[in-house]
Amino acid sequence: MSGTTVSRSTRTEKITEDRGEGLKTYVKTIVTETTTTSDGKKTVTTTETESTEEPGASGSSTDGKKEKEKKPQKMKDFIEDVVKAHNKYRKTHAKVGDVKHNKDLTVLAQRWADHLAAVKVLKHSDDTFKGNPLGENVASKWSSAGADYTGQEVVDQWYSEVSKYDFDKGQFMQGTGHFTQVVWKGSKEIGVGKALTSDGRVYVVCNYYPAGNMVGQFGENVFRAK
């Protein structure tokens, strides 16, 4: 259905407790997907998954030595890396052209990344561009030593959802929205933002224009790898 958009937000919660196997840290991931039709009606689906935090994931190695701090990429290099990684993947899918960096979209993406770092919650914005909705991918990770993404790493994370996408159905599928936005044929420009927090978390925002993940348009915008 034309004019229908799908957005996805992810947040995580940690709890440390003994469930009969000794003290462990459990990470709960809550994913909320919202479908908004052209008449304003919204359908919200929420799923929760839980995993244990692996030793060293909090920033300490198994031998007790603190994880070596990563030096973040310069923002210019990070943006170039994100664009390059997108186009590397897009080239592997039939009929899909490159995306180009748009400075105005980056202003919006950076503003939202700074906001996420301030509130320490991973969620989508309601930003628009030229009066139209934006596509948006977000990501976050944490380390006590100071987390970071390279541009390639964050796009790899989004693209990895390809394994769950059913190309035969050619429609929106839960848990694949990051991937489909990365390779969405109709998206031509992207903006990139990244913000680091003082407690070791990094937030990344990527805006897409025109927006991808439009319900009813997957078959003409998402293709199998060549």
PDB file of C-alpha atoms in Angstrom:
ATOM      1  CA  MET A   1       0.000   0.000   0.000  1.00  0.00           C
ATOM      2  CA  SER A   2       1.596   3.236  -1.163  1.00  0.00           C
ATOM      3  CA  GLY A   3       2.420   5.753   1.553  1.00  0.00           C
ATOM      4  CA  THR A   4       2.782   3.134   4.277  1.00  0.00           C
ATOM      5  CA  THR A   5       6.030   3.164   6.256  1.00  0.00           C
ATOM      6  CA  VAL A   6       7.640   0.743   8.660  1.00  0.00           C
ATOM      7  CA  SER A   7      10.003   1.877  11.427  1.00  0.00           C
ATOM      8  CA  ARG A   8      11.984  -0.197  13.880  1.00  0.00           C
ATOM      9  CA  SER A   9      13.448   0.703  17.265  1.00  0.00           C
ATOM     10  CA  THR A  10      15.619  -1.387  19.535  1.00  0.00           C
ATOM     11  CA  ARG A  11      16.507  -0.991  23.198  1.00  0.00           C
ATOM     12  CA  THR A  12      18.440  -3.177  25.597  1.00  0.00           C
ATOM     13  CA  GLU A  13      18.225  -3.822  29.316  1.00  0.00           C
ATOM     14  CA  LYS A  14      20.786  -5.536  31.546  1.00  0.00           C
ATOM     15  CA  ILE A  15      20.230  -7.430  34.784  1.00  0.00           C
ATOM     16  CA  THR A  16      22.782  -9.334  36.877  1.00  0.00           C
ATOM     17  CA  GLU A  17      21.417 -12.175  38.992  1.00  0.00           C
ATOM     18  CA  ASP A  18      21.848 -15.801  39.987  1.00  0.00           C
ATOM     19  CA  ARG A  19      19.381 -18.103  38.222  1.00  0.00           C
ATOM     20  CA  GLY A  20      20.919 -21.293  39.563  1.00  0.00           C
ATOM     21  CA  GLU A  21      24.068 -21.139  37.425  1.00  0.00           C
ATOM     22  CA  GLY A  22      26.020 -18.556  39.378  1.00  0.00           C
ATOM     23  CA  LEU A  23      25.974 -14.807  39.001  1.00  0.00           C
ATOM     24  CA  LYS A  24      25.515 -13.818  35.351  1.00  0.00           C
ATOM     25  CA  THR A  25      24.602 -10.715  33.397  1.00  0.00           C
ATOM     26  CA  TYR A  26      21.590 -11.118  31.120  1.00  0.00           C
ATOM     27  CA  VAL A  27      20.914  -8.776  28.213  1.00  0.00           C
ATOM     28  CA  LYS A  28      17.305  -8.341  27.121  1.00  0.00           C
ATOM     29  CA  THR A  29      16.733  -6.861  23.650  1.00  0.00           C
ATOM     30  CA  ILE A  30      13.324  -5.315  22.985  1.00  0.00           C
ATOM     31  CA  VAL A  31      12.483  -4.646  19.333  1.00  0.00           C
ATOM     32  CA  THR A  32       9.448  -2.534  18.443  1.00  0.00           C
ATOM     33  CA  GLU A  33       8.270  -2.259  14.830  1.00  0.00           C
ATOM     34  CA  THR A  34       5.623   0.298  13.909  1.00  0.00           C
ATOM     35  CA  THR A  35       3.683   0.209  10.637  1.00  0.00           C
ATOM     36  CA  THR A  36       2.005   3.503   9.756  1.00  0.00           C
ATOM     37  CA  THR A  37      -0.491   3.599   6.890  1.00  0.00           C
ATOM     38  CA  SER A  38      -1.233   6.633   4.738  1.00  0.00           C
ATOM     39  CA  ASP A  39      -4.364   7.372   6.781  1.00  0.00           C
ATOM     40  CA  GLY A  40      -2.353   7.553  10.013  1.00  0.00           C
ATOM     41  CA  LYS A  41      -3.273   4.151  11.480  1.00  0.00           C
ATOM     42  CA  LYS A  42      -0.444   2.444  13.354  1.00  0.00           C
ATOM     43  CA  THR A  43       0.233  -1.218  14.108  1.00  0.00           C
ATOM     44  CA  VAL A  44       2.893  -1.923  16.710  1.00  0.00           C
ATOM     45  CA  THR A  45       4.651  -5.288  17.154  1.00  0.00           C
ATOM     46  CA  THR A  46       7.068  -5.888  20.025  1.00  0.00           C
ATOM     47  CA  THR A  47       9.419  -8.855  20.457  1.00  0.00           C
ATOM     48  CA  GLU A  48      11.879  -9.620  23.249  1.00  0.00           C
ATOM     49  CA  THR A  49      14.988 -11.798  23.213  1.00  0.00           C
ATOM     50  CA  GLU A  50      17.438 -12.504  26.017  1.00  0.00           C
ATOM     51  CA  SER A  51      21.064 -13.589  26.024  1.00  0.00           C
ATOM     52  CA  THR A  52      23.897 -13.831  28.530  1.00  0.00           C
ATOM     53  CA  GLU A  53      26.717 -11.326  28.329  1.00  0.00           C
ATOM     54  CA  GLU A  54      29.926 -13.087  27.359  1.00  0.00           C
ATOM     55  CA  PRO A  55      33.046 -12.748  29.537  1.00  0.00           C
ATOM     56  CA  GLY A  56      34.934  -9.646  28.501  1.00  0.00           C
ATOM     57  CA  ALA A  57      31.863  -8.011  26.917  1.00  0.00           C
ATOM     58  CA  SER A  58      31.789  -5.364  29.627  1.00  0.00           C
ATOM     59  CA  GLY A  59      35.266  -4.232  28.662  1.00  0.00           C
ATOM     60  CA  SER A  60      37.437  -6.666  30.615  1.00  0.00           C
ATOM     61  CA  SER A  61      39.294  -9.603  29.128  1.00  0.00           C
ATOM     62  CA  THR A  62      39.258 -13.075  30.693  1.00  0.00           C
ATOM     63  CA  ASP A  63      42.695 -12.538  32.214  1.00  0.00           C
ATOM     64  CA  GLY A  64      41.482  -9.444  34.069  1.00  0.00           C
ATOM     65  CA  LYS A  65      43.299  -6.948  31.892  1.00  0.00           C
ATOM     66  CA  LYS A  66      41.287  -3.979  30.724  1.00  0.00           C
ATOM     67  CA  GLU A  67      40.273  -4.041  27.073  1.00  0.00           C
ATOM     68  CA  LYS A  68      42.518  -1.829  24.956  1.00  0.00           C
ATOM     69  CA  GLU A  69      40.733   1.391  24.102  1.00  0.00           C
ATOM     70  CA  LYS A  70      39.873   1.903  20.452  1.00  0.00           C
ATOM     71  CA  LYS A  71      40.681   5.184  18.828  1.00  0.00           C
ATOM     72  CA  PRO A  72      37.524   6.379  17.041  1.00  0.00           C
ATOM     73  CA  GLN A  73      37.629   7.099  13.318  1.00  0.00           C
ATOM     74  CA  LYS A  74      37.615  10.746  12.395  1.00  0.00           C
ATOM     75  CA  MET A  75      34.056  11.695  11.470  1.00  0.00           C
ATOM     76  CA  LYS A  76      34.973  12.440   7.858  1.00  0.00           C
ATOM     77  CA  ASP A  77      36.564   9.002   7.532  1.00  0.00           C
ATOM     78  CA  PHE A  78      33.633   7.349   9.287  1.00  0.00           C
ATOM     79  CA  ILE A  79      31.103   8.900   6.882  1.00  0.00           C
ATOM     80  CA  GLU A  80      33.181   7.902   3.861  1.00  0.00           C
ATOM     81  CA  ASP A  81      33.462   4.375   5.259  1.00  0.00           C
ATOM     82  CA  VAL A  82      29.677   4.129   5.762  1.00  0.00           C
ATOM     83  CA  VAL A  83      28.971   5.297   2.206  1.00  0.00           C
ATOM     84  CA  LYS A  84      31.598   2.954   0.771  1.00  0.00           C
ATOM     85  CA  ALA A  85      30.239  -0.012   2.743  1.00  0.00           C
ATOM     86  CA  HIS A  86      26.682   0.693   1.590  1.00  0.00           C
ATOM     87  CA  ASN A  87      27.734   0.817  -2.039  1.00  0.00           C
ATOM     88  CA  LYS A  88      29.826  -2.345  -1.731  1.00  0.00           C
ATOM     89  CA  TYR A  89      26.730  -4.242  -0.632  1.00  0.00           C
ATOM     90  CA  ARG A  90      24.382  -2.482  -3.041  1.00  0.00           C
ATOM     91  CA  LYS A  91      26.594  -3.510  -5.967  1.00  0.00           C
ATOM     92  CA  THR A  92      26.008  -7.172  -5.081  1.00  0.00           C
ATOM     93  CA  HIS A  93      22.245  -6.815  -5.586  1.00  0.00           C
ATOM     94  CA  ALA A  94      20.798  -6.584  -9.095  1.00  0.00           C
ATOM     95  CA  LYS A  95      19.547  -3.216 -10.393  1.00  0.00           C
ATOM     96  CA  VAL A  96      20.631  -1.297  -7.270  1.00  0.00           C
ATOM     97  CA  GLY A  97      22.746   1.839  -7.781  1.00  0.00           C
ATOM     98  CA  ASP A  98      25.034   3.699  -5.411  1.00  0.00           C
ATOM     99  CA  VAL A  99      23.989   6.108  -2.681  1.00  0.00           C
ATOM    100  CA  LYS A 100      25.674   9.489  -2.245  1.00  0.00           C
ATOM    101  CA  HIS A 101      26.427  11.469   0.884  1.00  0.00           C
ATOM    102  CA  ASN A 102      24.099  14.415   1.552  1.00  0.00           C
ATOM    103  CA  LYS A 103      25.422  16.988   4.047  1.00  0.00           C
ATOM    104  CA  ASP A 104      21.926  18.174   4.997  1.00  0.00           C
ATOM    105  CA  LEU A 105      20.904  14.618   5.873  1.00  0.00           C
ATOM    106  CA  THR A 106      24.071  14.279   7.949  1.00  0.00           C
ATOM    107  CA  VAL A 107      23.101  17.367   9.956  1.00  0.00           C
ATOM    108  CA  LEU A 108      19.806  15.659  10.829  1.00  0.00           C
ATOM    109  CA  ALA A 109      21.476  12.315  11.567  1.00  0.00           C
ATOM    110  CA  GLN A 110      24.117  13.886  13.795  1.00  0.00           C
ATOM    111  CA  ARG A 111      21.514  15.875  15.713  1.00  0.00           C
ATOM    112  CA  TRP A 112      19.575  12.686  16.431  1.00  0.00           C
ATOM    113  CA  ALA A 113      22.725  10.734  17.349  1.00  0.00           C
ATOM    114  CA  ASP A 114      23.619  13.469  19.856  1.00  0.00           C
ATOM    115  CA  HIS A 115      20.101  13.252  21.286  1.00  0.00           C
ATOM    116  CA  LEU A 116      20.329   9.469  21.680  1.00  0.00           C
ATOM    117  CA  ALA A 117      23.667   9.829  23.451  1.00  0.00           C
ATOM    118  CA  ALA A 118      22.111  12.376  25.798  1.00  0.00           C
ATOM    119  CA  VAL A 119      19.068  10.259  26.720  1.00  0.00           C
ATOM    120  CA  LYS A 120      20.905   6.903  26.371  1.00  0.00           C
ATOM    121  CA  VAL A 121      17.977   5.230  24.616  1.00  0.00           C
ATOM    122  CA  LEU A 122      18.079   3.700  21.133  1.00  0.00           C
ATOM    123  CA  LYS A 123      15.012   4.754  19.128  1.00  0.00           C
ATOM    124  CA  HIS A 124      13.990   6.277  15.805  1.00  0.00           C
ATOM    125  CA  SER A 125      13.381   9.939  15.090  1.00  0.00           C
ATOM    126  CA  ASP A 126      10.402  11.516  13.354  1.00  0.00           C
ATOM    127  CA  ASP A 127      12.611  13.650  11.091  1.00  0.00           C
ATOM    128  CA  THR A 128      11.492  14.525   7.576  1.00  0.00           C
ATOM    129  CA  PHE A 129      13.381  15.928   4.582  1.00  0.00           C
ATOM    130  CA  LYS A 130      11.864  18.229   1.981  1.00  0.00           C
ATOM    131  CA  GLY A 131       8.491  17.492   3.555  1.00  0.00           C
ATOM    132  CA  ASN A 132       8.848  13.727   3.082  1.00  0.00           C
ATOM    133  CA  PRO A 133       9.566  10.895   5.551  1.00  0.00           C
ATOM    134  CA  LEU A 134      13.126   9.648   5.938  1.00  0.00           C
ATOM    135  CA  GLY A 135      14.384   6.110   6.106  1.00  0.00           C
ATOM    136  CA  GLU A 136      16.530   5.543   9.175  1.00  0.00           C
ATOM    137  CA  ASN A 137      18.857   2.892  10.569  1.00  0.00           C
ATOM    138  CA  VAL A 138      20.199   3.168  14.112  1.00  0.00           C
ATOM    139  CA  ALA A 139      22.723   1.135  16.080  1.00  0.00           C
ATOM    140  CA  SER A 140      24.423   1.161  19.467  1.00  0.00           C
ATOM    141  CA  LYS A 141      26.946  -0.816  21.489  1.00  0.00           C
ATOM    142  CA  TRP A 142      28.772  -0.461  24.785  1.00  0.00           C
ATOM    143  CA  SER A 143      32.134  -1.228  26.334  1.00  0.00           C
ATOM    144  CA  SER A 144      33.625   0.019  29.574  1.00  0.00           C
ATOM    145  CA  ALA A 145      36.780   0.808  27.610  1.00  0.00           C
ATOM    146  CA  GLY A 146      34.816   2.953  25.181  1.00  0.00           C
ATOM    147  CA  ALA A 147      32.882   1.346  22.324  1.00  0.00           C
ATOM    148  CA  ASP A 148      33.163   2.403  18.708  1.00  0.00           C
ATOM    149  CA  TYR A 149      32.092   1.320  15.253  1.00  0.00           C
ATOM    150  CA  THR A 150      33.981   1.731  12.034  1.00  0.00           C
ATOM    151  CA  GLY A 151      31.711   2.586   9.131  1.00  0.00           C
ATOM    152  CA  GLN A 152      32.177  -0.900   7.742  1.00  0.00           C
ATOM    153  CA  GLU A 153      31.311  -2.567  11.048  1.00  0.00           C
ATOM    154  CA  VAL A 154      28.002  -0.791  11.528  1.00  0.00           C
ATOM    155  CA  VAL A 155      26.877  -1.431   7.934  1.00  0.00           C
ATOM    156  CA  ASP A 156      27.949  -5.077   8.282  1.00  0.00           C
ATOM    157  CA  GLN A 157      25.702  -5.306  11.350  1.00  0.00           C
ATOM    158  CA  TRP A 158      22.701  -3.904   9.488  1.00  0.00           C
ATOM    159  CA  TYR A 159      23.313  -5.987   6.377  1.00  0.00           C
ATOM    160  CA  SER A 160      23.663  -9.240   8.364  1.00  0.00           C
ATOM    161  CA  GLU A 161      19.854  -9.439   8.550  1.00  0.00           C
ATOM    162  CA  VAL A 162      19.924 -10.603   4.898  1.00  0.00           C
ATOM    163  CA  SER A 163      19.964 -14.198   6.177  1.00  0.00           C
ATOM    164  CA  LYS A 164      16.418 -13.756   7.529  1.00  0.00           C
ATOM    165  CA  TYR A 165      14.880 -12.086   4.471  1.00  0.00           C
ATOM    166  CA  ASP A 166      12.610 -14.135   2.173  1.00  0.00           C
ATOM    167  CA  PHE A 167      13.167 -12.840  -1.356  1.00  0.00           C
ATOM    168  CA  ASP A 168      10.406 -15.084  -2.708  1.00  0.00           C
ATOM    169  CA  LYS A 169       7.796 -13.253  -0.648  1.00  0.00           C
ATOM    170  CA  GLY A 170       9.170  -9.815  -1.484  1.00  0.00           C
ATOM    171  CA  GLN A 171       7.572  -8.011   1.448  1.00  0.00           C
ATOM    172  CA  PHE A 172       8.413  -6.496   4.803  1.00  0.00           C
ATOM    173  CA  MET A 173       9.636  -9.094   7.273  1.00  0.00           C
ATOM    174  CA  GLN A 174      10.216  -8.579  10.969  1.00  0.00           C
ATOM    175  CA  GLY A 175      13.885  -8.369  11.891  1.00  0.00           C
ATOM    176  CA  THR A 176      15.135  -7.462   8.394  1.00  0.00           C
ATOM    177  CA  GLY A 177      14.366  -3.744   8.141  1.00  0.00           C
ATOM    178  CA  HIS A 178      17.970  -2.622   8.555  1.00  0.00           C
ATOM    179  CA  PHE A 179      19.112  -4.857   5.685  1.00  0.00           C
ATOM    180  CA  THR A 180      16.317  -3.884   3.310  1.00  0.00           C
ATOM    181  CA  GLN A 181      16.996  -0.187   3.896  1.00  0.00           C
ATOM    182  CA  VAL A 182      20.703  -0.635   3.136  1.00  0.00           C
ATOM    183  CA  VAL A 183      19.968  -2.164  -0.295  1.00  0.00           C
ATOM    184  CA  TRP A 184      16.707  -0.323  -1.071  1.00  0.00           C
ATOM    185  CA  LYS A 185      16.924   0.622  -4.763  1.00  0.00           C
ATOM    186  CA  GLY A 186      14.863   3.805  -4.434  1.00  0.00           C
ATOM    187  CA  SER A 187      17.084   5.380  -1.763  1.00  0.00           C
ATOM    188  CA  LYS A 188      19.669   7.647  -3.412  1.00  0.00           C
ATOM    189  CA  GLU A 189      21.181   9.772  -0.633  1.00  0.00           C
ATOM    190  CA  ILE A 190      22.297   9.148   2.937  1.00  0.00           C
ATOM    191  CA  GLY A 191      23.373  11.146   5.970  1.00  0.00           C
ATOM    192  CA  VAL A 192      25.433   9.810   8.840  1.00  0.00           C
ATOM    193  CA  GLY A 193      25.738  10.722  12.524  1.00  0.00           C
ATOM    194  CA  LYS A 194      27.713   9.205  15.385  1.00  0.00           C
ATOM    195  CA  ALA A 195      27.933  10.157  19.060  1.00  0.00           C
ATOM    196  CA  LEU A 196      29.965   8.724  21.942  1.00  0.00           C
ATOM    197  CA  THR A 197      28.971   8.873  25.607  1.00  0.00           C
ATOM    198  CA  SER A 198      31.205   9.348  28.621  1.00  0.00           C
ATOM    199  CA  ASP A 199      30.268   5.901  29.959  1.00  0.00           C
ATOM    200  CA  GLY A 200      31.489   4.016  26.881  1.00  0.00           C
ATOM    201  CA  ARG A 201      28.489   3.758  24.551  1.00  0.00           C
ATOM    202  CA  VAL A 202      28.335   4.732  20.877  1.00  0.00           C
ATOM    203  CA  TYR A 203      25.211   5.619  18.886  1.00  0.00           C
ATOM    204  CA  VAL A 204      25.056   5.651  15.083  1.00  0.00           C
ATOM    205  CA  VAL A 205      22.261   7.076  12.921  1.00  0.00           C
ATOM    206  CA  CYS A 206      21.955   6.772   9.152  1.00  0.00           C
ATOM    207  CA  ASN A 207      19.227   8.656   7.261  1.00  0.00           C
ATOM    208  CA  TYR A 208      18.028   7.635   3.797  1.00  0.00           C
ATOM    209  CA  TYR A 209      16.256   9.656   1.110  1.00  0.00           C
ATOM    210  CA  PRO A 210      13.929   8.774  -0.444  1.00  0.00           C
ATOM    211  CA  ALA A 211      12.874   6.511   2.409  1.00  0.00           C
ATOM    212  CA  GLY A 212      12.993   2.756   2.018  1.00  0.00           C
ATOM    213  CA  ASN A 213      10.875   0.032   3.631  1.00  0.00           C
ATOM    214  CA  MET A 214       7.673   1.280   2.019  1.00  0.00           C
ATOM    215  CA  VAL A 215       4.955  -1.354   2.336  1.00  0.00           C
ATOM    216  CA  GLY A 216       3.903  -2.696  -1.053  1.00  0.00           C
ATOM    217  CA  GLN A 217       7.173  -1.674  -2.743  1.00  0.00           C
ATOM    218  CA  PHE A 218       9.612  -4.358  -1.565  1.00  0.00           C
ATOM    219  CA  GLY A 219       9.393  -6.414  -4.741  1.00  0.00           C
ATOM    220  CA  GLU A 220      10.572  -3.502  -6.870  1.00  0.00           C
ATOM    221  CA  ASN A 221      13.300  -2.329  -4.506  1.00  0.00           C
ATOM    222  CA  VAL A 222      14.897  -5.343  -2.779  1.00  0.00           C
ATOM    223  CA  PHE A 223      16.623  -7.927  -4.970  1.00  0.00           C
ATOM    224  CA  ARG A 224      18.620 -11.093  -4.480  1.00  0.00           C
ATOM    225  CA  ALA A 225      22.398 -10.861  -4.506  1.00  0.00           C
ATOM    226  CA  LYS A 226      23.854 -11.448  -7.970  1.00  0.00           C
TER     227      LYS A 226
END
